[in-house]
CSV table of C-alpha atoms in Angstrom, one decimal:
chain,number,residue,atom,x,y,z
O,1,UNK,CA,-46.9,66.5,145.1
O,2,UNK,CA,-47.9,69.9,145.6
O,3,UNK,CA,-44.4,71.8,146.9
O,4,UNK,CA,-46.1,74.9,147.3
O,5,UNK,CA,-48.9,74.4,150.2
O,6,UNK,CA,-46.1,71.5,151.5
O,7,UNK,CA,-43.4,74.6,151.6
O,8,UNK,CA,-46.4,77.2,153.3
O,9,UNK,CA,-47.1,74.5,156.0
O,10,UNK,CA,-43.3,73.9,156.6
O,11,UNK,CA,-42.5,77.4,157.3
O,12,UNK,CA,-45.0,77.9,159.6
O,13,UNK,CA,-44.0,75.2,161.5
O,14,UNK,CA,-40.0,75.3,160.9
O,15,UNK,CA,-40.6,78.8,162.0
O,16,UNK,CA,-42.4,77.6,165.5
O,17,UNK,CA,-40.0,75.2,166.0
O,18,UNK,CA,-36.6,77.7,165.8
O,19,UNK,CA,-38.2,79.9,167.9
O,20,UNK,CA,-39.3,77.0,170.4
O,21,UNK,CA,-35.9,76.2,171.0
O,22,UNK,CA,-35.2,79.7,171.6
O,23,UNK,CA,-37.3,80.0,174.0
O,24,UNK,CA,-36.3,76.6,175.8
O,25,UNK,CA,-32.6,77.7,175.5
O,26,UNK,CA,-33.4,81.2,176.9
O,27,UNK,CA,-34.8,79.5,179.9
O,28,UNK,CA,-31.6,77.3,180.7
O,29,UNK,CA,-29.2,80.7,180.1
O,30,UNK,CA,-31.8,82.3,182.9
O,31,UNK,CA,-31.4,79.4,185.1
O,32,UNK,CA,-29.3,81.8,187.2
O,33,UNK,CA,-31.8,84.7,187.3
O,34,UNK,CA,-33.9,86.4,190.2
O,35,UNK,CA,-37.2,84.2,189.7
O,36,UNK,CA,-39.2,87.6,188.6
O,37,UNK,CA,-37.0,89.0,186.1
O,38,UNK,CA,-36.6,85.9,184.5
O,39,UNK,CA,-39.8,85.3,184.4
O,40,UNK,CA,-40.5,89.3,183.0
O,41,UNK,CA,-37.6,88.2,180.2
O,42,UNK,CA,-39.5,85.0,179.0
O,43,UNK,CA,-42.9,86.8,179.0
O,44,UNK,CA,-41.7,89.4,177.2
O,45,UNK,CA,-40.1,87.3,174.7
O,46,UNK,CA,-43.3,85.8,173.7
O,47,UNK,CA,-44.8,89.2,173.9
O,48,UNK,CA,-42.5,90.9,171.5
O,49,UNK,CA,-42.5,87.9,168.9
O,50,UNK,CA,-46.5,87.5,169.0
O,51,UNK,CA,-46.4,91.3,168.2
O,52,UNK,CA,-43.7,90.8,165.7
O,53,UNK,CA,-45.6,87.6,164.0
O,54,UNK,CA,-49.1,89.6,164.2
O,55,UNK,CA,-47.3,92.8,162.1
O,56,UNK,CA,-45.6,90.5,159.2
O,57,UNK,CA,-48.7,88.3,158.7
O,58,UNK,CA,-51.3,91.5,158.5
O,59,UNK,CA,-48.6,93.1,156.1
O,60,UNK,CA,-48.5,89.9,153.8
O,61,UNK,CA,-52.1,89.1,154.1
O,62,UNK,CA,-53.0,92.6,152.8
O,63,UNK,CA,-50.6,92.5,149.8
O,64,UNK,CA,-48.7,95.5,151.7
O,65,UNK,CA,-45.4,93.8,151.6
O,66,UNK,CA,-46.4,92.7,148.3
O,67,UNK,CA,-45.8,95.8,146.8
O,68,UNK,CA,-42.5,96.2,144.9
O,69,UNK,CA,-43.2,99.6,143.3
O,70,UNK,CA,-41.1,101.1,146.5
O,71,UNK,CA,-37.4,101.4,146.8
O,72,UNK,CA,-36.4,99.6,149.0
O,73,UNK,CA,-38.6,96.9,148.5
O,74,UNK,CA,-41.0,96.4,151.6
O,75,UNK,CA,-39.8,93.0,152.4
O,76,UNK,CA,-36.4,94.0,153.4
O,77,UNK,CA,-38.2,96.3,155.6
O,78,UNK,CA,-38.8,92.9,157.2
O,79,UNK,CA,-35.0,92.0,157.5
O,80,UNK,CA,-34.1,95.6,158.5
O,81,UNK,CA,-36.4,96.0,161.6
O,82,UNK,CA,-34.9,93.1,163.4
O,83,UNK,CA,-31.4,94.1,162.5
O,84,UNK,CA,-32.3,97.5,164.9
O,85,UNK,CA,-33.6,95.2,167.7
O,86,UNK,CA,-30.4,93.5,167.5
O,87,UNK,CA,-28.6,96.6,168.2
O,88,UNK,CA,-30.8,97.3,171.8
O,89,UNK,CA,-30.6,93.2,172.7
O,90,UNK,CA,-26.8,93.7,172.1
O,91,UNK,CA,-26.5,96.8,174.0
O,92,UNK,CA,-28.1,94.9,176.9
O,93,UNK,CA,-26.2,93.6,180.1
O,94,UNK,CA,-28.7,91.1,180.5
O,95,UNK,CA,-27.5,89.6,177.0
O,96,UNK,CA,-24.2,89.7,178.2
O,97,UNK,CA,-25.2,87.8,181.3
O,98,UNK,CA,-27.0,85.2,179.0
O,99,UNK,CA,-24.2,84.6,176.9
O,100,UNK,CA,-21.7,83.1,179.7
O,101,UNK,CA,-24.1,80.5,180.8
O,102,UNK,CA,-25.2,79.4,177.3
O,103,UNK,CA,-22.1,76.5,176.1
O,104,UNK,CA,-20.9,77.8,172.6
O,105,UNK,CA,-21.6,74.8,170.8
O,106,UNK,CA,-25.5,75.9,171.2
O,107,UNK,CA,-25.0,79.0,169.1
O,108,UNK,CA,-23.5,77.2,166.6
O,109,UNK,CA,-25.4,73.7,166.2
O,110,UNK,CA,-29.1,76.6,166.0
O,111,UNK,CA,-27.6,76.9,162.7
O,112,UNK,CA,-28.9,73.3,161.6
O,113,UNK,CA,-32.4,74.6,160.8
O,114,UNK,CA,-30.7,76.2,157.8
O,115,UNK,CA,-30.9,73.0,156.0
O,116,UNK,CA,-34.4,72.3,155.5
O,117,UNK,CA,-35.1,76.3,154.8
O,118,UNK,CA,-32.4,75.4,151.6
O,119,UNK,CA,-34.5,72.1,151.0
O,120,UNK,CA,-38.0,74.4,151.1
O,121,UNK,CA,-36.2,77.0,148.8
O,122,UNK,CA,-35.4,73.9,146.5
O,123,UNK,CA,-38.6,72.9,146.3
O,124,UNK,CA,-40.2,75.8,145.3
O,125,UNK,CA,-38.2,76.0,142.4
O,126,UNK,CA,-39.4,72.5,141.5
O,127,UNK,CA,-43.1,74.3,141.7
O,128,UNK,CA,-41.2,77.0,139.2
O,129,UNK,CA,-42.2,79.9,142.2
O,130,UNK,CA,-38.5,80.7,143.2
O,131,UNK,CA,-35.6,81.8,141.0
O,132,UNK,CA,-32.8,79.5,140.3
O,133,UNK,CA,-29.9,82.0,142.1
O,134,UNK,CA,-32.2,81.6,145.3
O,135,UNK,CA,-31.2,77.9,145.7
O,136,UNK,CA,-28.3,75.5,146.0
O,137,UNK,CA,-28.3,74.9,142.5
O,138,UNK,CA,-27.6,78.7,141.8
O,139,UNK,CA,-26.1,81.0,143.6
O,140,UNK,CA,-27.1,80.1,147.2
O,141,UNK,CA,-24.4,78.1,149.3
O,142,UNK,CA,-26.2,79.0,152.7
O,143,UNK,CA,-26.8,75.0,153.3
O,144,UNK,CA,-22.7,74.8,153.7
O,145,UNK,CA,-23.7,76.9,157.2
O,146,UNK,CA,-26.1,74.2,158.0
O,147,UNK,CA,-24.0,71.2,157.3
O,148,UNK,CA,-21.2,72.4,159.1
O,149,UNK,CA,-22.5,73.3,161.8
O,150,UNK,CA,-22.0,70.0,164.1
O,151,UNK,CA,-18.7,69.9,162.6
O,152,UNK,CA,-17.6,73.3,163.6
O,153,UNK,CA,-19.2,72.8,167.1
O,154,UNK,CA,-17.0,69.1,167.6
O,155,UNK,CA,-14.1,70.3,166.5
O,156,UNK,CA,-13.9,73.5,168.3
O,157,UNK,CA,-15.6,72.8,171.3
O,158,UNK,CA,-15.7,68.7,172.3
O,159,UNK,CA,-13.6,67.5,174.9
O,160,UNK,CA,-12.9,70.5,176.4
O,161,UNK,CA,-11.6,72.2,173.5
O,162,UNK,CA,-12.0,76.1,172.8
O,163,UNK,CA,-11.1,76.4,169.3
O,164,UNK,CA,-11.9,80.3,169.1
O,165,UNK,CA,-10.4,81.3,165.7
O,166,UNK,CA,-12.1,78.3,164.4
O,167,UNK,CA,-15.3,79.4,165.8
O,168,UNK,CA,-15.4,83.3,164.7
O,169,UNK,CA,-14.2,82.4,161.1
O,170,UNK,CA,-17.0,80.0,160.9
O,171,UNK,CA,-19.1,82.6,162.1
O,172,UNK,CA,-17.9,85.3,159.7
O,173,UNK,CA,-18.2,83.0,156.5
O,174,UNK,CA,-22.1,82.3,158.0
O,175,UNK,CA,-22.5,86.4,157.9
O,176,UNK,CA,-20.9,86.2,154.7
O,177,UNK,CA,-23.1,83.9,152.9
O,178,UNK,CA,-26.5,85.5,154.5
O,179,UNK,CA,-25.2,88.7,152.8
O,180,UNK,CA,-24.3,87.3,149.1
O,181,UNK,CA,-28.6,85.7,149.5
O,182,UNK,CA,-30.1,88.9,150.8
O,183,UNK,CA,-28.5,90.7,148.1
O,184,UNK,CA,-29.3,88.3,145.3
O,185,UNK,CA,-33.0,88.1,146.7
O,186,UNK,CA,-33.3,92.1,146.3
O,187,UNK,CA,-31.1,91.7,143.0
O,188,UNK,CA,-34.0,89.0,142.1
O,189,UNK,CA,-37.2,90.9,142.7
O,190,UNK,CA,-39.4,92.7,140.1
O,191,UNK,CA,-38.2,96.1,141.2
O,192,UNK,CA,-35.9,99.2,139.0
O,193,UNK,CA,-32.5,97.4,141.2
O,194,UNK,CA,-33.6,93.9,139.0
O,195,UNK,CA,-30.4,92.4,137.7
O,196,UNK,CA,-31.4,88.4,137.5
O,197,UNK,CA,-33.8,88.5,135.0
O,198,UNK,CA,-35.3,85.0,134.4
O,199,UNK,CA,-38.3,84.1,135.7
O,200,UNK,CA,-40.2,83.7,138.0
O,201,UNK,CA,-39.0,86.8,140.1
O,202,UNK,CA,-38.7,86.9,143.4
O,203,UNK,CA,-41.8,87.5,144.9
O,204,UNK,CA,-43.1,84.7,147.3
O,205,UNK,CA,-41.1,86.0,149.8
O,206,UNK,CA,-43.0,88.8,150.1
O,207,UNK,CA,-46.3,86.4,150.4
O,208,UNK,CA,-47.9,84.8,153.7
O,209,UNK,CA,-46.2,82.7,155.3
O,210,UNK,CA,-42.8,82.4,153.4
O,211,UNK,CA,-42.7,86.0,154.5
O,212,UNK,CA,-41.1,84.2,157.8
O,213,UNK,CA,-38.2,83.0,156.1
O,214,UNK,CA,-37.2,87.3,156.0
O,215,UNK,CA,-38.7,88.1,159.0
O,216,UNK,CA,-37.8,85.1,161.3
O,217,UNK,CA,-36.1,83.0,160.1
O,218,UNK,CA,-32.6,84.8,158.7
O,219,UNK,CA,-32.8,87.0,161.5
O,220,UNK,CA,-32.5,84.5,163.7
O,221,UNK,CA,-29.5,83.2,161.6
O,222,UNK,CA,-27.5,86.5,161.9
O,223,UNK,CA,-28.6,86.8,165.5
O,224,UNK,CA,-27.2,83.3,166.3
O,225,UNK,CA,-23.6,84.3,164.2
O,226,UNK,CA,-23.9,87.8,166.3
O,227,UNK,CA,-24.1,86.3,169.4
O,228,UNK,CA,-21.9,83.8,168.5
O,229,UNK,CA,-19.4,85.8,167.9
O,230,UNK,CA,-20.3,88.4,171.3
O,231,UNK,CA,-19.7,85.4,173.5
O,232,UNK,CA,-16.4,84.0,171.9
O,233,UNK,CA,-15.0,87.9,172.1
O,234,UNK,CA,-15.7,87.5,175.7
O,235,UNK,CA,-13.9,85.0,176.4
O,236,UNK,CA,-10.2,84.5,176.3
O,237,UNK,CA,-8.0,82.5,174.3
């Protein structure tokens, strides 16, 4: 089997279909809108990510994220720029607004795509183009997010139940295992901060179109855990 074009295929599409749902979830927290502004929000949703998508794929299809000569490496540029979006959408009433109308067990059960992104990792180690430390069988435990995320939703939220402690430490050790693989990704590539050493390095995430899983996909992991955590601070106990 050839893992390698099956893992470029999948992210494209795994990619498409987290942000998809977005959209389709966007459109029921809106439900409550004036008819032109939501309208203006869902345009310029698609707008913004079509702009986004357009920058990372011309910067991995000319070999400019490719380049790991610069500190820091120019694919984290690709996890950094969302993190400043963040910061506006955050700021935002609208988001706010959003947030109360969305049930919590959404923001949590988004987390599910997480497994087959560990499953794609997986496989290309089998087609020896990941590290070992970038998978489940090293030092990545992101799947637990993944697996646990219809658990965590049930048992804090079904039936009526509000289970907010439950809920934000979940979310916390999500933000916590994101961190411990974005640092052993940067740790990983062929760059003067290298500390894993065995081969291959970690360069494929730096390559069209697996440079989604930086720039779309774990954002919208932390984004999910951030708003997550804004809408259960919101509420009371």
């Amino acid at each position: 089997m050839n893992y390698h074009l099956f893992v470029q295929i999948s992210f494209v599409v795994l990619s498409a279909i987290c942000l998809t749902v977005i959209y389709r979830g966007l459109n029921v927290g809106l439900r409550n809108f004036e008819e032109t502004k939501r309208k203006s929000i869902l345009r310029n949703y698609w707008i913004g990510l079509g702009a986004w998508i357009a920058v990372v794929s011309i910067a991995s299809l000319t070999g400019f994220s490719a380049n790991f000569d610069t500190l820091p490496p120019r694919p984290a540029i690709f996890v950094v720029i969302p993190v400043i979006a963040l910061v506006f959408i955050l700021r935002s009433k609208t988001t706010g607004q959003i947030l109360k109308t969305i049930p919590p067990q959404h923001l949590i059960n988004m987390h599910l795509f997480r497994i087959p992104v560990e499953l794609l990792l997986w496989m290309l180690l089998l087609a020896e183009i990941t590290p070992i430390q970038m998978t489940f069988e090293g030092r990545n435990f992101d799947i637990l997010i993944g697996l646990t995320a219809p658990l965590i939703a049930y048992l804090a939220f079904a039936n009526g139940k509000f289970n907010k402690k439950m809920a934000i430490g979940w979310n916390i050790f999500g933000l916590a295992l994101l961190v411990n693989i974005l640092v052993i990704a940067v740790l990983s590539m062929p760059t003067p901060l290298r500390v894993f050493m065995n081969e291959p390095a970690n360069t494929e995430v730096a390559m069209f179109p697996v440079i989604f899983l930086p720039a779309i996909l774990v954002p919208i992991a932390y984004y999910f855990h951030i708003f997550s955590l804004k809408q259960l601070l919101m509420k009371p106990e």
